[in-house]
PDB file of C-alpha atoms in Angstrom:
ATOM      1  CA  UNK Z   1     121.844-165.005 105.333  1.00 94.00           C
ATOM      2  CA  UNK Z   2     123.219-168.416 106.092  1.00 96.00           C
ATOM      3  CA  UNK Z   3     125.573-169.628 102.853  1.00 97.00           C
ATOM      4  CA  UNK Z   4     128.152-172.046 102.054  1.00 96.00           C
ATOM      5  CA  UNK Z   5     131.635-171.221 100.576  1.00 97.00           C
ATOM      6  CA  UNK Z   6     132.218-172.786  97.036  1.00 96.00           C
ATOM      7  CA  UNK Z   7     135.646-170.970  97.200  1.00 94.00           C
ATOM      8  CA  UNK Z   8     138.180-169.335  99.074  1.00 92.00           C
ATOM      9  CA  UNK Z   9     137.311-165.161 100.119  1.00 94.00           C
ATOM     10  CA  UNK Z  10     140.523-164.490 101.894  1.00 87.00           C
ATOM     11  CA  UNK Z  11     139.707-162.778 105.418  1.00 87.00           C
ATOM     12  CA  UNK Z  12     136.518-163.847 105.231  1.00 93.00           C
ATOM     13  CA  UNK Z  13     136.109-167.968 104.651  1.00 94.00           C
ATOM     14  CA  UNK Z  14     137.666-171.441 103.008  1.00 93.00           C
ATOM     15  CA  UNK Z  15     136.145-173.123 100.912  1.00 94.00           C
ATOM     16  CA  UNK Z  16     132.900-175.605 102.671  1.00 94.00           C
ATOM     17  CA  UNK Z  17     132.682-173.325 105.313  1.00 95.00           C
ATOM     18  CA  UNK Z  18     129.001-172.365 106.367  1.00 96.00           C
ATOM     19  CA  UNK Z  19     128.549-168.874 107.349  1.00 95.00           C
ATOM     20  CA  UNK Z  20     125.905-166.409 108.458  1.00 96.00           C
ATOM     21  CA  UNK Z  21     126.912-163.285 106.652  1.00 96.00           C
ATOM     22  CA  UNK Z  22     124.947-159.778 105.874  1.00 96.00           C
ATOM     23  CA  UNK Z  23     122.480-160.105 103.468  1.00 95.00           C
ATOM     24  CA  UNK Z  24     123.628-157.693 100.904  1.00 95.00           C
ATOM     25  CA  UNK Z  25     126.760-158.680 100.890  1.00 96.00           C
ATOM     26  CA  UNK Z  26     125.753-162.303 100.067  1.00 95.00           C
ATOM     27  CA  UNK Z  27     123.309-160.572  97.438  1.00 95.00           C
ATOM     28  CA  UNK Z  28     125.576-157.811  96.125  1.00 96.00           C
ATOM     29  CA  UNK Z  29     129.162-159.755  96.002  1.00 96.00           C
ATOM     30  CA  UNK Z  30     129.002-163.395  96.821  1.00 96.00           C
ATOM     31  CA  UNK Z  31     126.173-164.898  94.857  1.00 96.00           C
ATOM     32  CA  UNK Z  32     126.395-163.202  91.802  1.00 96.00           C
ATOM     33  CA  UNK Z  33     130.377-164.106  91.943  1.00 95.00           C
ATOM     34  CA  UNK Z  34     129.539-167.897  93.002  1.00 94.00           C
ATOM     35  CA  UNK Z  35     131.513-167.393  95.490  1.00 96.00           C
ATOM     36  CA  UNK Z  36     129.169-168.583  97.645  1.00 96.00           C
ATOM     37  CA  UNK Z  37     125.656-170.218  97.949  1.00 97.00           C
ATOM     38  CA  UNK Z  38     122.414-170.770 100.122  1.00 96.00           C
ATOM     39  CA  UNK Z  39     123.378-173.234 102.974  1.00 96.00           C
ATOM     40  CA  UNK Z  40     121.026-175.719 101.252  1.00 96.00           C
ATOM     41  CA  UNK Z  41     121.865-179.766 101.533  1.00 96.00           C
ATOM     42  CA  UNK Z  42     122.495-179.466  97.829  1.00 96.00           C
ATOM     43  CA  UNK Z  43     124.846-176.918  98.125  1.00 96.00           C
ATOM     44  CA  UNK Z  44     126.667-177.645 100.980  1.00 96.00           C
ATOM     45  CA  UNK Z  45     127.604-181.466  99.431  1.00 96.00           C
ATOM     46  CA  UNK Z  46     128.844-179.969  96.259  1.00 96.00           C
ATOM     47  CA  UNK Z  47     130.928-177.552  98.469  1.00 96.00           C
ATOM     48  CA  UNK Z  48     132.855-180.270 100.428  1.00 95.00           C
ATOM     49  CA  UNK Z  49     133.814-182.099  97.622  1.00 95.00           C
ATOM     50  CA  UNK Z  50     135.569-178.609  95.888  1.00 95.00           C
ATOM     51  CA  UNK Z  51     137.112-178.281  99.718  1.00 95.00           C
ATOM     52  CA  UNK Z  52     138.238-182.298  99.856  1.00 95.00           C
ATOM     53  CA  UNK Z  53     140.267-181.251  96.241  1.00 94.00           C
ATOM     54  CA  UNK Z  54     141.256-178.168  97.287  1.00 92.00           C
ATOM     55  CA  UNK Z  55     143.068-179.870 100.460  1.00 94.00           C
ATOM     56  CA  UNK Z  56     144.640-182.283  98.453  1.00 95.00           C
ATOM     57  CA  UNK Z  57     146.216-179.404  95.885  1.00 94.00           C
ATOM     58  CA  UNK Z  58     147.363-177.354  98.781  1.00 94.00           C
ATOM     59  CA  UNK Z  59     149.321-180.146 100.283  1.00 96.00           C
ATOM     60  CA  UNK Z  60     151.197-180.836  96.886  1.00 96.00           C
ATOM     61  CA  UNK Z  61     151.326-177.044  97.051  1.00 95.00           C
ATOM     62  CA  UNK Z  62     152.912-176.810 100.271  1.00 96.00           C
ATOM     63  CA  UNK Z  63     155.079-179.967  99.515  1.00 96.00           C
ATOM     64  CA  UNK Z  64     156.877-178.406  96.437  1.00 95.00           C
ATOM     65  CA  UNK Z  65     157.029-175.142  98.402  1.00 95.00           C
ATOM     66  CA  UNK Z  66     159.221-177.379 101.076  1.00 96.00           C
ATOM     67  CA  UNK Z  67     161.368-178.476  98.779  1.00 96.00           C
ATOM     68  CA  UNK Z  68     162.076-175.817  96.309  1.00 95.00           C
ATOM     69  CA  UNK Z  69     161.020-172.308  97.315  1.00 94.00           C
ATOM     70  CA  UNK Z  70     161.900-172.666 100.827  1.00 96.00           C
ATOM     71  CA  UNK Z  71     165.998-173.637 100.938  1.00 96.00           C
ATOM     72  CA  UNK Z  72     166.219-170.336  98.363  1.00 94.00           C
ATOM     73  CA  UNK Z  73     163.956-168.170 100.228  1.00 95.00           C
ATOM     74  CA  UNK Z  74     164.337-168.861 103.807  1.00 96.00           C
ATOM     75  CA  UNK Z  75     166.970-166.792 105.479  1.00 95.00           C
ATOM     76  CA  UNK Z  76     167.917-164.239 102.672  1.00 95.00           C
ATOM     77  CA  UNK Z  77     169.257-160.977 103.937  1.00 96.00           C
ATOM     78  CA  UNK Z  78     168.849-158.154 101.323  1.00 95.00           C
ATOM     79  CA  UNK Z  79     170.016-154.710 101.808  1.00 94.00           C
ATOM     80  CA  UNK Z  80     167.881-151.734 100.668  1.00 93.00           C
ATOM     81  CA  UNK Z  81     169.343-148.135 100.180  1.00 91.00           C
ATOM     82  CA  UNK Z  82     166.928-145.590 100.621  1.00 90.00           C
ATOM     83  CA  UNK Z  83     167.443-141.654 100.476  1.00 88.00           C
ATOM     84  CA  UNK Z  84     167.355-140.345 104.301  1.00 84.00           C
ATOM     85  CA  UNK Z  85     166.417-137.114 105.969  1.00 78.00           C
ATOM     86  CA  UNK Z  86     168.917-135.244 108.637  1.00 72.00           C
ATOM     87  CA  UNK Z  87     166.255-137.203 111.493  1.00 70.00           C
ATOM     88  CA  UNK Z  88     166.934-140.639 110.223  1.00 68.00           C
ATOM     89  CA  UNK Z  89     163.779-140.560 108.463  1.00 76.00           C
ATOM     90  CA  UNK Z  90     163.048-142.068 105.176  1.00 81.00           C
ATOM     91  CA  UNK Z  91     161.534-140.323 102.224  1.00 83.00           C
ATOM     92  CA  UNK Z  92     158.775-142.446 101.249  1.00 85.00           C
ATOM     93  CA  UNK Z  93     159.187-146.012 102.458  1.00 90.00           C
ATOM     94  CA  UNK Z  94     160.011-149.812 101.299  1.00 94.00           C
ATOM     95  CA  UNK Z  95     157.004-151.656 100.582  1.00 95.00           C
ATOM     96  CA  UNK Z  96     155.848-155.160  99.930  1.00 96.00           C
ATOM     97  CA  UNK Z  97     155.938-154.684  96.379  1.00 95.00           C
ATOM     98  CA  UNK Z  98     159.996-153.606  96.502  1.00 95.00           C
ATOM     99  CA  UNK Z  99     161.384-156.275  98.844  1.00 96.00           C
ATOM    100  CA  UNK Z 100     159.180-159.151  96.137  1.00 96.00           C
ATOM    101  CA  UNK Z 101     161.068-157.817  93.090  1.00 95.00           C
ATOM    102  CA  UNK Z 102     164.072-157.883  94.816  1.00 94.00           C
ATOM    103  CA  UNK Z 103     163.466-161.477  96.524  1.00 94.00           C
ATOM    104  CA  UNK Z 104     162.522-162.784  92.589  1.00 94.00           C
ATOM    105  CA  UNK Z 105     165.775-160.873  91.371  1.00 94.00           C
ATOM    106  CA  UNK Z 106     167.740-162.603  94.068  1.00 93.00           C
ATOM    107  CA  UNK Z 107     166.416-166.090  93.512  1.00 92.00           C
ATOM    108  CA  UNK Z 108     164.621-165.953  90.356  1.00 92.00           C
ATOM    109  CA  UNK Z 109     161.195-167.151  92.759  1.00 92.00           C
ATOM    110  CA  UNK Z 110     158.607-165.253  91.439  1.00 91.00           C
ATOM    111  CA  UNK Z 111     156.457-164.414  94.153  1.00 92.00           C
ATOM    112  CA  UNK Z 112     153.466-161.734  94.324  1.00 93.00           C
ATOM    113  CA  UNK Z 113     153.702-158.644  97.192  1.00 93.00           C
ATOM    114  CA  UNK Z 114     150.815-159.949  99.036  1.00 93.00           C
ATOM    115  CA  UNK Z 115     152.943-162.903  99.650  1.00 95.00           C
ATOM    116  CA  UNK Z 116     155.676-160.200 102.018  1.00 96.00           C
ATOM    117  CA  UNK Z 117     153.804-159.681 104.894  1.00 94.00           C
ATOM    118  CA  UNK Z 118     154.528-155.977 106.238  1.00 93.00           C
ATOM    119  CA  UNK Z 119     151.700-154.709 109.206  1.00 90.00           C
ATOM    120  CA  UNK Z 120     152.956-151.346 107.539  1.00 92.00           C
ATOM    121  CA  UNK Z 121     155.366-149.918 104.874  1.00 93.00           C
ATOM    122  CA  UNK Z 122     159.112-150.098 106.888  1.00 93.00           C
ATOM    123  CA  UNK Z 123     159.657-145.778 107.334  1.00 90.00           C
ATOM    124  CA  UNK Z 124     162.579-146.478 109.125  1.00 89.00           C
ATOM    125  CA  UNK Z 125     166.288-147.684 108.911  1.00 89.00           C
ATOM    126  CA  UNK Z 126     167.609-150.817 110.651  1.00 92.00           C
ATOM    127  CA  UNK Z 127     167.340-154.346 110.454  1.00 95.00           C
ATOM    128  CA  UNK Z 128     163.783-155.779 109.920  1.00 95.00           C
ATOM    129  CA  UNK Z 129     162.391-159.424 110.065  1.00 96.00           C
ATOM    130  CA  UNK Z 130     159.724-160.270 107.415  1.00 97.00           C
ATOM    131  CA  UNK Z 131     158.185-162.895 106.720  1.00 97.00           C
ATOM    132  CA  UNK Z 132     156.989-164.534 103.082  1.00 97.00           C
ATOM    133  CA  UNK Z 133     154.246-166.580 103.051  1.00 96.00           C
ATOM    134  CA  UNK Z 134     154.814-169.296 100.054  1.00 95.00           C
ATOM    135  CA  UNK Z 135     151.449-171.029 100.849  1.00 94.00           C
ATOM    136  CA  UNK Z 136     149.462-170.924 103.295  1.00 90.00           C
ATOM    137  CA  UNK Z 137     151.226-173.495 105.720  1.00 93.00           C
ATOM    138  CA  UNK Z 138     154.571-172.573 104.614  1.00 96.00           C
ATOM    139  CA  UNK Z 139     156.036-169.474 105.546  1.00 97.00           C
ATOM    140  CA  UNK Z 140     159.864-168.272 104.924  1.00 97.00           C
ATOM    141  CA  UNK Z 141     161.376-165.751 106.993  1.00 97.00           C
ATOM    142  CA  UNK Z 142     163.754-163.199 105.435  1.00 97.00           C
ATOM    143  CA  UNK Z 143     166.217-160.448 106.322  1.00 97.00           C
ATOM    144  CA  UNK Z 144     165.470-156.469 105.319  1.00 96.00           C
ATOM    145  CA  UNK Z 145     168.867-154.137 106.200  1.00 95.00           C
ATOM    146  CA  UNK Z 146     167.359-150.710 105.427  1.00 93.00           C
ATOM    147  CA  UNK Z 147     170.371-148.403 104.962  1.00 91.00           C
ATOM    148  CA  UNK Z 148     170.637-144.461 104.118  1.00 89.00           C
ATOM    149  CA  UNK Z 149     171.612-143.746 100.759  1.00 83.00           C
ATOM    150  CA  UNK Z 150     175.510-142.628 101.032  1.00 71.00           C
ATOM    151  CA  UNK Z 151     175.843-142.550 104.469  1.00 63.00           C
ATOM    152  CA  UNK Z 152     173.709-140.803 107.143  1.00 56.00           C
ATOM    153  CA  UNK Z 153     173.418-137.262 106.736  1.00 55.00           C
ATOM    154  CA  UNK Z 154     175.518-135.230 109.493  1.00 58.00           C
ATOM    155  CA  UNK Z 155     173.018-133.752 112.054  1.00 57.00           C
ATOM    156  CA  UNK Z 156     173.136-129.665 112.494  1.00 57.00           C
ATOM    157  CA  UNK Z 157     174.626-129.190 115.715  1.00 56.00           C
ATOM    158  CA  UNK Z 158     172.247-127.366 118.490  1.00 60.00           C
ATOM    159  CA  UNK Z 159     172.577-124.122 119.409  1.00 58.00           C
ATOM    160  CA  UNK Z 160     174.430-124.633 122.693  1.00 58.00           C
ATOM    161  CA  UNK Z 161     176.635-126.735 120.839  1.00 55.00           C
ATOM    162  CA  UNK Z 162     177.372-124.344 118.028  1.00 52.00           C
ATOM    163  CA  UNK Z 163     177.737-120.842 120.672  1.00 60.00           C
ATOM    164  CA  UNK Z 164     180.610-123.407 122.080  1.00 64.00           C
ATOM    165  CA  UNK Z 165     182.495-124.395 118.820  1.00 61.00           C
ATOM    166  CA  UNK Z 166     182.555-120.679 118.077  1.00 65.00           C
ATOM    167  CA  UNK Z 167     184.043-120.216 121.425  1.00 63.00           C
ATOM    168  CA  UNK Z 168     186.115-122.302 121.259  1.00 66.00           C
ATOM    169  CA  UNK Z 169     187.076-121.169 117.500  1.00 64.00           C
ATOM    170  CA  UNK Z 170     187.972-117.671 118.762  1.00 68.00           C
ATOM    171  CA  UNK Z 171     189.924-118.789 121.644  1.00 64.00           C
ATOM    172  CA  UNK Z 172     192.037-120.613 119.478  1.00 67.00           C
ATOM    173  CA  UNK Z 173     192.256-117.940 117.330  1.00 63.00           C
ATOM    174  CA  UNK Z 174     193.519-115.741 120.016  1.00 65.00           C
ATOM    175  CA  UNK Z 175     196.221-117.501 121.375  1.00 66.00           C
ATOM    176  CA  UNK Z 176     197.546-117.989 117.826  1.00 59.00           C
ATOM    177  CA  UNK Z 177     197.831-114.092 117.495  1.00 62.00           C
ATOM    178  CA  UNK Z 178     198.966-113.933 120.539  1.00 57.00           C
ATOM    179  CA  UNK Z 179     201.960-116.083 120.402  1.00 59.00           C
ATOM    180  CA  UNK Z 180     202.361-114.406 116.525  1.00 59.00           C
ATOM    181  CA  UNK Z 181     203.135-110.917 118.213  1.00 59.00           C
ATOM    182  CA  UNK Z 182     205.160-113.136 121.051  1.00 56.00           C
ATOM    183  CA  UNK Z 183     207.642-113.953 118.023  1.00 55.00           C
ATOM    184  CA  UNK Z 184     207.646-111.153 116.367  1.00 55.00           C
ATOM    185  CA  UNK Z 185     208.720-109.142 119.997  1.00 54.00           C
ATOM    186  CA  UNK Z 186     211.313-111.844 120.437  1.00 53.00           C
ATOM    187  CA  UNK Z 187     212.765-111.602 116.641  1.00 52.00           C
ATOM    188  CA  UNK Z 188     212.568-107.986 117.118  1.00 54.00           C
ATOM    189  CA  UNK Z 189     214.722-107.280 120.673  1.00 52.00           C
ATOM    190  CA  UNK Z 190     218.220-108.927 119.130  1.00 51.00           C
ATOM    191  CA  UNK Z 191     217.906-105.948 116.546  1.00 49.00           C
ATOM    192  CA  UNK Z 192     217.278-103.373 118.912  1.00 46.00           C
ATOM    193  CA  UNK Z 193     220.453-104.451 121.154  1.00 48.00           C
ATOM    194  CA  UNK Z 194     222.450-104.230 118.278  1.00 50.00           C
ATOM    195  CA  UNK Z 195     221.123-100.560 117.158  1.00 46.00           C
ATOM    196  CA  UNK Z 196     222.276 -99.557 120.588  1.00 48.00           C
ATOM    197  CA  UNK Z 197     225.661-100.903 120.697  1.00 47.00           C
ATOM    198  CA  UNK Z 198     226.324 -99.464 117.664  1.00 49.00           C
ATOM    199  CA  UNK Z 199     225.281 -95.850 118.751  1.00 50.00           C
ATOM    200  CA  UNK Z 200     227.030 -95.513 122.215  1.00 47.00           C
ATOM    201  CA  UNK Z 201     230.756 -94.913 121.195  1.00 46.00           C
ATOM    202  CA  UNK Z 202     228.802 -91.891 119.121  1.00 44.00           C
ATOM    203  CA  UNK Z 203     227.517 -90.475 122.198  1.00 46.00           C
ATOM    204  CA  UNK Z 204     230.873 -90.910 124.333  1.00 47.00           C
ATOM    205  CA  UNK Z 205     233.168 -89.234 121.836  1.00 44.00           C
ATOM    206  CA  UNK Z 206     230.576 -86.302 121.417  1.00 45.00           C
ATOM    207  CA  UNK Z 207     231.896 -84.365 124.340  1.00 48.00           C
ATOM    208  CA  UNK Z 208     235.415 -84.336 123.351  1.00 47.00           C
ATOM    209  CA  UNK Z 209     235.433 -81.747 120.265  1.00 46.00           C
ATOM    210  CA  UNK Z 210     233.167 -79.568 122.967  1.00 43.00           C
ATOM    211  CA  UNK Z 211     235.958 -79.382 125.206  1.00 43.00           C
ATOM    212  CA  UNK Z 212     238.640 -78.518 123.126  1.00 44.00           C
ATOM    213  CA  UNK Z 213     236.714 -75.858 121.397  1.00 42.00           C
ATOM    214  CA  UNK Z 214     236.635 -74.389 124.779  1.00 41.00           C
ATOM    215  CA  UNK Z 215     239.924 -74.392 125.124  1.00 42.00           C
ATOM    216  CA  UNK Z 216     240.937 -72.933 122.078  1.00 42.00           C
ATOM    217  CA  UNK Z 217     238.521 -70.055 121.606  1.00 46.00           C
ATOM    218  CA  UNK Z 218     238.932 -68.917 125.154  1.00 44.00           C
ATOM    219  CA  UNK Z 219     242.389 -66.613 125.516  1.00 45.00           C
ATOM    220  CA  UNK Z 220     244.745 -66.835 128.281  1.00 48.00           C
ATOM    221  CA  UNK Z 221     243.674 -64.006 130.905  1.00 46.00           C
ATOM    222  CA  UNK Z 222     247.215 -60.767 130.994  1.00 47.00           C
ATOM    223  CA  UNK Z 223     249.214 -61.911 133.951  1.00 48.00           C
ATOM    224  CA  UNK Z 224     248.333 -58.832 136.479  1.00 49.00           C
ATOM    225  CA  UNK Z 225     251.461 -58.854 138.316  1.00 46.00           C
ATOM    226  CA  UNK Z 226     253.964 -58.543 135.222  1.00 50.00           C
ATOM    227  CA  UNK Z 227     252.077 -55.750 133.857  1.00 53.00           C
ATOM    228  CA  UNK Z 228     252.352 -53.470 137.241  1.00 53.00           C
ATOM    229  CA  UNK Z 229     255.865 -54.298 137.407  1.00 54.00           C
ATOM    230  CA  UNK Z 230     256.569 -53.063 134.072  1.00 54.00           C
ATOM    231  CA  UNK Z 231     254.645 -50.019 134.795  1.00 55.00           C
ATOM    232  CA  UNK Z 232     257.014 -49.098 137.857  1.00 52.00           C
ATOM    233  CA  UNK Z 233     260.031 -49.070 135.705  1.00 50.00           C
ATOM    234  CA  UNK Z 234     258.550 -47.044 133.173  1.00 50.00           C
ATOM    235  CA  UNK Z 235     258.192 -44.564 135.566  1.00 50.00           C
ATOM    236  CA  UNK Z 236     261.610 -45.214 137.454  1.00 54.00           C
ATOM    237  CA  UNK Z 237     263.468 -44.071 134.001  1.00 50.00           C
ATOM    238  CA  UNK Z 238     261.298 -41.135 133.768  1.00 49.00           C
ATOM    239  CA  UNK Z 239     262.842 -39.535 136.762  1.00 43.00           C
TER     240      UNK Z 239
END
């Protein structure tokens, strides 16, 4: 069905365009709404006068927007922390809807999310250009710094990584008991000198009583020759 726009669908016309469009959706959604009519000459007159107004609001529209919304609007950075996973992903995501209430508590512009232009919710962190349509010829671009919520979360080391820290953990480990026993030889040696100084005159003066035990408990052997002499005279008086 061929019909005339008496007002703006977005997506789909402006107003005093002519279209061809599917029958029941002229039936079903535009008619009824008077959103649109049959192409007729009728029709089509009253529709260019609506679109020769509407022109003339939207430039006042987009003049004001110039001048007032624009200078506040136009080059904002805002900064958006948003809880983070270990992967640098977010959970959930900022939407249209979040960077417009914080734009209009910013700048006090009250501006509706369809106005933020996002292809797709922003599921990531970093730096992100958007841009805010104020009208439809005037368009303000703005700053989004998506940052993790308290800092990134510290990634889990991988495996290879972790079997080396370990390693590395119990090698360090080692030589620390190692040079713990080192010390503890070295403190100990000094003593041990000194324990055997002190017992060596003991074991040098040991022999002495031995000897003159000896010498005392053993008797002086009978002098052979005196003895046979005294026997002879013995025998000489006898005679």
């Amino acid at each position: 069905m061929k019909v005339v726009f008496l007002e703006e669908v977005e997506g789909t016309a402006r107003t005093g365009d002519v279209k061809n469009v599917a029958d029941g959706f002229a039936r079903n959604y535009l008619l009824p709404r008077k959103l649109a009519a049959p192409a007729t000459k009728h029709y089509i007159a009253i529709a260019e006068q609506k679109a020769t107004k509407e022109a003339k609001r939207e430039d006042r529209l987009d003049g004001e927007a110039r001048d007032r919304l624009f200078p506040l609007i136009d080059g904002q950075e805002m900064t958006i922390e948003v809880l983070v996973g270990e992967q640098g992903k977010l959970f959930g995501s900022v939407t249209s809807r979040d960077i417009a209430e914080r734009l209009q508590k910013d700048t006090g512009v009250e501006l509706e999310h369809r106005q933020v232009h996002l292809n797709q919710p922003i599921r990531e962190i970093g730096t992100h250009e958007v841009p805010v349509r104020l009208t439809r010829n005037v368009i303000a671009n703005i700053t989004v710094n998506v940052h993790p919520e308290g800092g990134m979360p510290e990634p889990e080391p991988e495996p290879e990584a972790a079997e080396e820290t370990e390693a590395a953990a119990e090698d360090e480990a080692t030589e620390a008991t190692a040079e713990d026993e080192t010390t503890e030889t070295a403190a100990d040696e000094p003593a041990a000198t000194e324990a055997s100084a002190d017992d060596s005159p003991a074991e040098e003066a040991a022999p002495a009583p031995a000897e003159e035990t000896a010498t005392t408990e053993t008797p002086d052997a009978p002098d052979e020759a005196t003895e046979d002499e005294e026997k002879g005279a013995a025998s000489r008086e006898g005679s």
